[in-house]
Amino acid sequence: MNVAVATAVGWFREILFWAFIIRIVISWISQLQRTFIATIIVMFTEPFISPIRRLISKSPLGGGMFDFSLMISWFLWLFLIIPFLHNLALTQLPT
């Protein structure tokens, strides 16, 4: 059971990784921002980015010309939170 959960978390990490990559590319090319795929990618990634964006806007560093919320979300989700969940799923909890 735990291996199945860990595998699902691993697949989710891969999907989220590529969704972030596509969102970055879409943000660079203005013609892509109005496509159906861009809408789907933004709808999928926004729940991971918007809490970070809100925290940055409330901080003294917020409100600047550059939006670092995507980069910070990328780091937090792909390198901290999801690997933690993956390792948690692989560990056997005492019964």
GROMACS .gro file of N, CA, C and O in nm:
model
  380
    1MET      N    1   0.083  -0.120   0.000
    1MET     CA    2   0.000   0.000   0.000
    1MET      C    3   0.087   0.126   0.000
    1MET      O    4   0.062   0.217  -0.077
    2ASN      N    5   0.188   0.129   0.086
    2ASN     CA    6   0.273   0.247   0.093
    2ASN      C    7   0.351   0.268  -0.036
    2ASN      O    8   0.376   0.382  -0.074
    3VAL      N    9   0.389   0.160  -0.103
    3VAL     CA   10   0.462   0.172  -0.229
    3VAL      C   11   0.371   0.234  -0.335
    3VAL      O   12   0.415   0.317  -0.415
    4ALA      N   13   0.246   0.198  -0.334
    4ALA     CA   14   0.151   0.256  -0.431
    4ALA      C   15   0.134   0.405  -0.408
    4ALA      O   16   0.130   0.485  -0.503
    5VAL      N   17   0.124   0.445  -0.282
    5VAL     CA   18   0.111   0.587  -0.249
    5VAL      C   19   0.238   0.661  -0.289
    5VAL      O   20   0.233   0.770  -0.347
    6ALA      N   21   0.354   0.603  -0.261
    6ALA     CA   22   0.482   0.665  -0.297
    6ALA      C   23   0.494   0.678  -0.448
    6ALA      O   24   0.543   0.780  -0.499
    7THR      N   25   0.448   0.578  -0.521
    7THR     CA   26   0.451   0.585  -0.668
    7THR      C   27   0.359   0.695  -0.719
    7THR      O   28   0.395   0.771  -0.808
    8ALA      N   29   0.241   0.706  -0.660
    8ALA     CA   30   0.147   0.812  -0.700
    8ALA      C   31   0.205   0.950  -0.670
    8ALA      O   32   0.193   1.042  -0.752
    9VAL      N   33   0.270   0.964  -0.555
    9VAL     CA   34   0.332   1.092  -0.520
    9VAL      C   35   0.445   1.124  -0.619
    9VAL      O   36   0.462   1.238  -0.661
   10GLY      N   37   0.522   1.022  -0.657
   10GLY     CA   38   0.629   1.042  -0.755
   10GLY      C   39   0.575   1.086  -0.890
   10GLY      O   40   0.631   1.176  -0.954
   11TRP      N   41   0.467   1.025  -0.935
   11TRP     CA   42   0.406   1.065  -1.061
   11TRP      C   43   0.351   1.208  -1.052
   11TRP      O   44   0.363   1.286  -1.146
   12PHE      N   45   0.290   1.240  -0.938
   12PHE     CA   46   0.238   1.376  -0.919
   12PHE      C   47   0.351   1.478  -0.925
   12PHE      O   48   0.336   1.585  -0.983
   13ARG      N   49   0.465   1.444  -0.866
   13ARG     CA   50   0.582   1.533  -0.870
   13ARG      C   51   0.627   1.557  -1.013
   13ARG      O   52   0.659   1.670  -1.051
   14GLU      N   53   0.630   1.453  -1.094
   14GLU     CA   54   0.670   1.468  -1.234
   14GLU      C   55   0.571   1.556  -1.311
   14GLU      O   56   0.612   1.643  -1.389
   15ILE      N   57   0.444   1.533  -1.290
   15ILE     CA   58   0.342   1.614  -1.358
   15ILE      C   59   0.353   1.760  -1.316
   15ILE      O   60   0.348   1.851  -1.400
   16LEU      N   61   0.371   1.784  -1.187
   16LEU     CA   62   0.384   1.921  -1.138
   16LEU      C   63   0.510   1.987  -1.191
   16LEU      O   64   0.509   2.105  -1.228
   17PHE      N   65   0.619   1.911  -1.198
   17PHE     CA   66   0.745   1.963  -1.253
   17PHE      C   67   0.724   2.013  -1.396
   17PHE      O   68   0.761   2.127  -1.428
   18TRP      N   69   0.664   1.931  -1.481
   18TRP     CA   70   0.644   1.971  -1.620
   18TRP      C   71   0.540   2.082  -1.633
   18TRP      O   72   0.550   2.168  -1.723
   19ALA      N   73   0.442   2.085  -1.546
   19ALA     CA   74   0.344   2.194  -1.549
   19ALA      C   75   0.411   2.327  -1.515
   19ALA      O   76   0.383   2.430  -1.579
   20PHE      N   77   0.503   2.326  -1.418
   20PHE     CA   78   0.579   2.448  -1.387
   20PHE      C   79   0.667   2.490  -1.504
   20PHE      O   80   0.675   2.608  -1.536
   21ILE      N   81   0.732   2.395  -1.569
   21ILE     CA   82   0.816   2.426  -1.685
   21ILE      C   83   0.732   2.490  -1.796
   21ILE      O   84   0.769   2.594  -1.852
   22ILE      N   85   0.618   2.430  -1.825
   22ILE     CA   86   0.530   2.484  -1.930
   22ILE      C   87   0.480   2.622  -1.890
   22ILE      O   88   0.474   2.713  -1.974
   23ARG      N   89   0.448   2.641  -1.763
   23ARG     CA   90   0.400   2.773  -1.719
   23ARG      C   91   0.509   2.878  -1.734
   23ARG      O   92   0.481   2.993  -1.771
   24ILE      N   93   0.633   2.843  -1.706
   24ILE     CA   94   0.744   2.937  -1.724
   24ILE      C   95   0.757   2.975  -1.871
   24ILE      O   96   0.769   3.094  -1.904
   25VAL      N   97   0.752   2.877  -1.960
   25VAL     CA   98   0.764   2.906  -2.103
   25VAL      C   99   0.647   2.992  -2.149
   25VAL      O  100   0.664   3.087  -2.226
   26ILE      N  101   0.527   2.959  -2.104
   26ILE     CA  102   0.409   3.038  -2.141
   26ILE      C  103   0.423   3.183  -2.095
   26ILE      O  104   0.383   3.275  -2.165
   27SER      N  105   0.481   3.204  -1.978
   27SER     CA  106   0.495   3.341  -1.927
   27SER      C  107   0.594   3.422  -2.010
   27SER      O  108   0.587   3.544  -2.010
   28TRP      N  109   0.684   3.357  -2.080
   28TRP     CA  110   0.781   3.429  -2.164
   28TRP      C  111   0.727   3.465  -2.301
   28TRP      O  112   0.771   3.561  -2.362
   29ILE      N  113   0.630   3.388  -2.351
   29ILE     CA  114   0.580   3.408  -2.488
   29ILE      C  115   0.434   3.454  -2.478
   29ILE      O  116   0.345   3.376  -2.444
   30SER      N  117   0.412   3.580  -2.513
   30SER     CA  118   0.279   3.639  -2.492
   30SER      C  119   0.172   3.575  -2.580
   30SER      O  120   0.056   3.570  -2.540
   31GLN      N  121   0.207   3.524  -2.697
   31GLN     CA  122   0.107   3.462  -2.784
   31GLN      C  123   0.053   3.332  -2.724
   31GLN      O  124  -0.060   3.293  -2.753
   32LEU      N  125   0.131   3.266  -2.642
   32LEU     CA  126   0.087   3.141  -2.580
   32LEU      C  127  -0.004   3.163  -2.460
   32LEU      O  128  -0.073   3.071  -2.417
   33GLN      N  129  -0.006   3.283  -2.407
   33GLN     CA  130  -0.080   3.309  -2.283
   33GLN      C  131  -0.231   3.303  -2.303
   33GLN      O  132  -0.305   3.289  -2.207
   34ARG      N  133  -0.277   3.313  -2.425
   34ARG     CA  134  -0.421   3.312  -2.452
   34ARG      C  135  -0.469   3.179  -2.510
   34ARG      O  136  -0.578   3.173  -2.565
   35THR      N  137  -0.391   3.074  -2.497
   35THR     CA  138  -0.430   2.945  -2.553
   35THR      C  139  -0.503   2.861  -2.449
   35THR      O  140  -0.498   2.888  -2.329
   36PHE      N  141  -0.570   2.759  -2.498
   36PHE     CA  142  -0.643   2.668  -2.410
   36PHE      C  143  -0.548   2.594  -2.316
   36PHE      O  144  -0.577   2.577  -2.198
   37ILE      N  145  -0.435   2.551  -2.367
   37ILE     CA  146  -0.337   2.478  -2.284
   37ILE      C  147  -0.285   2.569  -2.174
   37ILE      O  148  -0.267   2.524  -2.060
   38ALA      N  149  -0.261   2.695  -2.205
   38ALA     CA  150  -0.215   2.789  -2.103
   38ALA      C  151  -0.319   2.802  -1.992
   38ALA      O  152  -0.283   2.806  -1.873
   39THR      N  153  -0.444   2.807  -2.027
   39THR     CA  154  -0.551   2.816  -1.928
   39THR      C  155  -0.552   2.694  -1.837
   39THR      O  156  -0.562   2.707  -1.714
   40ILE      N  157  -0.536   2.576  -1.895
   40ILE     CA  158  -0.534   2.453  -1.817
   40ILE      C  159  -0.413   2.449  -1.724
   40ILE      O  160  -0.425   2.416  -1.605
   41ILE      N  161  -0.296   2.486  -1.775
   41ILE     CA  162  -0.174   2.484  -1.695
   41ILE      C  163  -0.184   2.584  -1.579
   41ILE      O  164  -0.147   2.554  -1.466
   42VAL      N  165  -0.237   2.702  -1.606
   42VAL     CA  166  -0.252   2.803  -1.501
   42VAL      C  167  -0.352   2.755  -1.396
   42VAL      O  168  -0.328   2.770  -1.275
   43MET      N  169  -0.461   2.693  -1.439
   43MET     CA  170  -0.560   2.642  -1.344
   43MET      C  171  -0.500   2.531  -1.257
   43MET      O  172  -0.533   2.519  -1.139
   44PHE      N  173  -0.411   2.450  -1.313
   44PHE     CA  174  -0.349   2.342  -1.238
   44PHE      C  175  -0.242   2.392  -1.142
   44PHE      O  176  -0.233   2.345  -1.028
   45THR      N  177  -0.162   2.488  -1.183
   45THR     CA  178  -0.048   2.532  -1.101
   45THR      C  179  -0.082   2.645  -1.003
   45THR      O  180  -0.012   2.663  -0.904
   46GLU      N  181  -0.186   2.719  -1.030
   46GLU     CA  182  -0.217   2.835  -0.946
   46GLU      C  183  -0.241   2.800  -0.799
   46GLU      O  184  -0.198   2.876  -0.711
   47PRO      N  185  -0.307   2.689  -0.765
   47PRO     CA  186  -0.322   2.658  -0.622
   47PRO      C  187  -0.189   2.637  -0.549
   47PRO      O  188  -0.183   2.652  -0.427
   48PHE      N  189  -0.084   2.603  -0.621
   48PHE     CA  190   0.046   2.584  -0.559
   48PHE      C  191   0.123   2.716  -0.549
   48PHE      O  192   0.211   2.730  -0.465
   49ILE      N  193   0.090   2.811  -0.635
   49ILE     CA  194   0.164   2.937  -0.642
   49ILE      C  195   0.096   3.049  -0.563
   49ILE      O  196   0.164   3.130  -0.499
   50SER      N  197  -0.036   3.055  -0.563
   50SER     CA  198  -0.106   3.169  -0.502
   50SER      C  199  -0.080   3.185  -0.352
   50SER      O  200  -0.069   3.300  -0.308
   51PRO      N  201  -0.068   3.079  -0.272
   51PRO     CA  202  -0.036   3.105  -0.130
   51PRO      C  203   0.101   3.172  -0.112
   51PRO      O  204   0.116   3.260  -0.028
   52ILE      N  205   0.195   3.133  -0.193
   52ILE     CA  206   0.329   3.193  -0.186
   52ILE      C  207   0.322   3.338  -0.232
   52ILE      O  208   0.383   3.427  -0.172
   53ARG      N  209   0.245   3.364  -0.337
   53ARG     CA  210   0.230   3.502  -0.387
   53ARG      C  211   0.168   3.592  -0.280
   53ARG      O  212   0.209   3.706  -0.262
   54ARG      N  213   0.069   3.540  -0.206
   54ARG     CA  214   0.007   3.618  -0.099
   54ARG      C  215   0.106   3.648   0.012
   54ARG      O  216   0.109   3.758   0.066
   55LEU      N  217   0.188   3.548   0.049
   55LEU     CA  218   0.289   3.570   0.153
   55LEU      C  219   0.393   3.672   0.109
   55LEU      O  220   0.434   3.758   0.189
   56ILE      N  221   0.435   3.666  -0.016
   56ILE     CA  222   0.535   3.761  -0.065
   56ILE      C  223   0.478   3.901  -0.069
   56ILE      O  224   0.546   3.998  -0.035
   57SER      N  225   0.352   3.915  -0.110
   57SER     CA  226   0.293   4.050  -0.119
   57SER      C  227   0.279   4.115   0.017
   57SER      O  228   0.282   4.237   0.028
   58LYS      N  229   0.265   4.034   0.124
   58LYS     CA  230   0.254   4.090   0.259
   58LYS      C  231   0.390   4.117   0.322
   58LYS      O  232   0.397   4.185   0.424
   59SER      N  233   0.496   4.065   0.263
   59SER     CA  234   0.629   4.084   0.321
   59SER      C  235   0.686   4.219   0.276
   59SER      O  236   0.637   4.281   0.182
   60PRO      N  237   0.793   4.265   0.340
   60PRO     CA  238   0.856   4.390   0.298
   60PRO      C  239   0.914   4.383   0.157
   60PRO      O  240   0.932   4.485   0.092
   61LEU      N  241   0.941   4.262   0.107
   61LEU     CA  242   0.997   4.247  -0.027
   61LEU      C  243   0.890   4.244  -0.135
   61LEU      O  244   0.921   4.246  -0.253
   62GLY      N  245   0.764   4.235  -0.097
   62GLY     CA  246   0.655   4.222  -0.192
   62GLY      C  247   0.625   4.349  -0.268
   62GLY      O  248   0.666   4.459  -0.231
   63GLY      N  249   0.553   4.331  -0.377
   63GLY     CA  250   0.509   4.446  -0.455
   63GLY      C  251   0.613   4.499  -0.552
   63GLY      O  252   0.595   4.604  -0.610
   64GLY      N  253   0.721   4.425  -0.572
   64GLY     CA  254   0.824   4.469  -0.664
   64GLY      C  255   0.787   4.441  -0.809
   64GLY      O  256   0.678   4.395  -0.840
   65MET      N  257   0.881   4.471  -0.896
   65MET     CA  258   0.856   4.454  -1.038
   65MET      C  259   0.856   4.307  -1.079
   65MET      O  260   0.789   4.268  -1.174
   66PHE      N  261   0.929   4.222  -1.008
   66PHE     CA  262   0.940   4.082  -1.044
   66PHE      C  263   0.859   3.996  -0.949
   66PHE      O  264   0.855   4.020  -0.828
   67ASP      N  265   0.795   3.895  -1.005
   67ASP     CA  266   0.716   3.801  -0.927
   67ASP      C  267   0.797   3.673  -0.909
   67ASP      O  268   0.816   3.597  -1.002
   68PHE      N  269   0.848   3.652  -0.788
   68PHE     CA  270   0.931   3.536  -0.759
   68PHE      C  271   0.849   3.419  -0.703
   68PHE      O  272   0.906   3.318  -0.665
   69SER      N  273   0.718   3.433  -0.699
   69SER     CA  274   0.635   3.330  -0.638
   69SER      C  275   0.644   3.197  -0.713
   69SER      O  276   0.641   3.091  -0.650
   70LEU      N  277   0.657   3.199  -0.845
   70LEU     CA  278   0.669   3.074  -0.920
   70LEU      C  279   0.798   3.002  -0.885
   70LEU      O  280   0.799   2.881  -0.862
   71MET      N  281   0.908   3.076  -0.875
   71MET     CA  282   1.036   3.015  -0.842
   71MET      C  283   1.036   2.960  -0.699
   71MET      O  284   1.085   2.849  -0.674
   72ILE      N  285   0.980   3.033  -0.607
   72ILE     CA  286   0.975   2.988  -0.468
   72ILE      C  287   0.882   2.867  -0.455
   72ILE      O  288   0.914   2.770  -0.385
   73SER      N  289   0.768   2.871  -0.524
   73SER     CA  290   0.676   2.757  -0.523
   73SER      C  291   0.742   2.634  -0.582
   73SER      O  292   0.726   2.523  -0.531
   74TRP      N  293   0.815   2.652  -0.691
   74TRP     CA  294   0.887   2.543  -0.755
   74TRP      C  295   0.978   2.475  -0.652
   74TRP      O  296   0.977   2.354  -0.637
   75PHE      N  297   1.057   2.556  -0.584
   75PHE     CA  298   1.150   2.501  -0.486
   75PHE      C  299   1.077   2.432  -0.372
   75PHE      O  300   1.109   2.319  -0.335
   76LEU      N  301   0.978   2.499  -0.313
   76LEU     CA  302   0.908   2.442  -0.198
   76LEU      C  303   0.838   2.311  -0.231
   76LEU      O  304   0.853   2.212  -0.160
   77TRP      N  305   0.760   2.310  -0.338
   77TRP     CA  306   0.682   2.191  -0.370
   77TRP      C  307   0.767   2.078  -0.425
   77TRP      O  308   0.751   1.964  -0.382
   78LEU      N  309   0.856   2.108  -0.519
   78LEU     CA  310   0.929   2.001  -0.586
   78LEU      C  311   1.049   1.949  -0.508
   78LEU      O  312   1.091   1.835  -0.528
   79PHE      N  313   1.106   2.030  -0.420
   79PHE     CA  314   1.227   1.988  -0.351
   79PHE      C  315   1.210   1.971  -0.200
   79PHE      O  316   1.298   1.916  -0.135
   80LEU      N  317   1.099   2.017  -0.144
   80LEU     CA  318   1.078   2.002   0.000
   80LEU      C  319   0.950   1.925   0.033
   80LEU      O  320   0.956   1.819   0.097
   81ILE      N  321   0.836   1.975  -0.008
   81ILE     CA  322   0.708   1.919   0.036
   81ILE      C  323   0.681   1.782  -0.026
   81ILE      O  324   0.654   1.685   0.045
   82ILE      N  325   0.690   1.770  -0.158
   82ILE     CA  326   0.659   1.642  -0.222
   82ILE      C  327   0.762   1.535  -0.187
   82ILE      O  328   0.722   1.421  -0.159
   83PRO      N  329   0.894   1.563  -0.185
   83PRO     CA  330   0.986   1.458  -0.138
   83PRO      C  331   0.958   1.415   0.006
   83PRO      O  332   0.972   1.297   0.040
   84PHE      N  333   0.918   1.509   0.092
   84PHE     CA  334   0.882   1.473   0.228
   84PHE      C  335   0.763   1.377   0.229
   84PHE      O  336   0.763   1.276   0.299
   85LEU      N  337   0.660   1.407   0.148
   85LEU     CA  338   0.544   1.318   0.140
   85LEU      C  339   0.581   1.182   0.081
   85LEU      O  340   0.530   1.079   0.125
   86HIS      N  341   0.671   1.182  -0.016
   86HIS     CA  342   0.717   1.057  -0.077
   86HIS      C  343   0.788   0.971   0.027
   86HIS      O  344   0.761   0.850   0.039
   87ASN      N  345   0.878   1.031   0.103
   87ASN     CA  346   0.948   0.955   0.207
   87ASN      C  347   0.855   0.911   0.318
   87ASN      O  348   0.870   0.802   0.373
   88LEU      N  349   0.759   0.993   0.350
   88LEU     CA  350   0.660   0.957   0.453
   88LEU      C  351   0.578   0.837   0.408
   88LEU      O  352   0.549   0.748   0.488
   89ALA      N  353   0.544   0.832   0.280
   89ALA     CA  354   0.468   0.718   0.229
   89ALA      C  355   0.551   0.589   0.229
   89ALA      O  356   0.495   0.481   0.243
   90LEU      N  357   0.681   0.602   0.214
   90LEU     CA  358   0.765   0.482   0.211
   90LEU      C  359   0.799   0.429   0.350
   90LEU      O  360   0.836   0.312   0.363
   91THR      N  361   0.789   0.511   0.451
   91THR     CA  362   0.822   0.464   0.586
   91THR      C  363   0.705   0.384   0.642
   91THR      O  364   0.589   0.415   0.618
   92GLN      N  365   0.739   0.283   0.714
   92GLN     CA  366   0.636   0.201   0.780
   92GLN      C  367   0.603   0.264   0.914
   92GLN      O  368   0.690   0.283   0.997
   93LEU      N  369   0.478   0.295   0.932
   93LEU     CA  370   0.436   0.351   1.059
   93LEU      C  371   0.414   0.237   1.159
   93LEU      O  372   0.361   0.131   1.124
   94PRO      N  373   0.454   0.256   1.284
   94PRO     CA  374   0.435   0.151   1.384
   94PRO      C  375   0.287   0.128   1.411
   94PRO      O  376   0.206   0.220   1.413
   95THR      N  377   0.251   0.002   1.429
   95THR     CA  378   0.110  -0.030   1.452
   95THR      C  379   0.086  -0.065   1.596
   95THR      O  380   0.170  -0.099   1.671
   0.00000   0.00000   0.00000
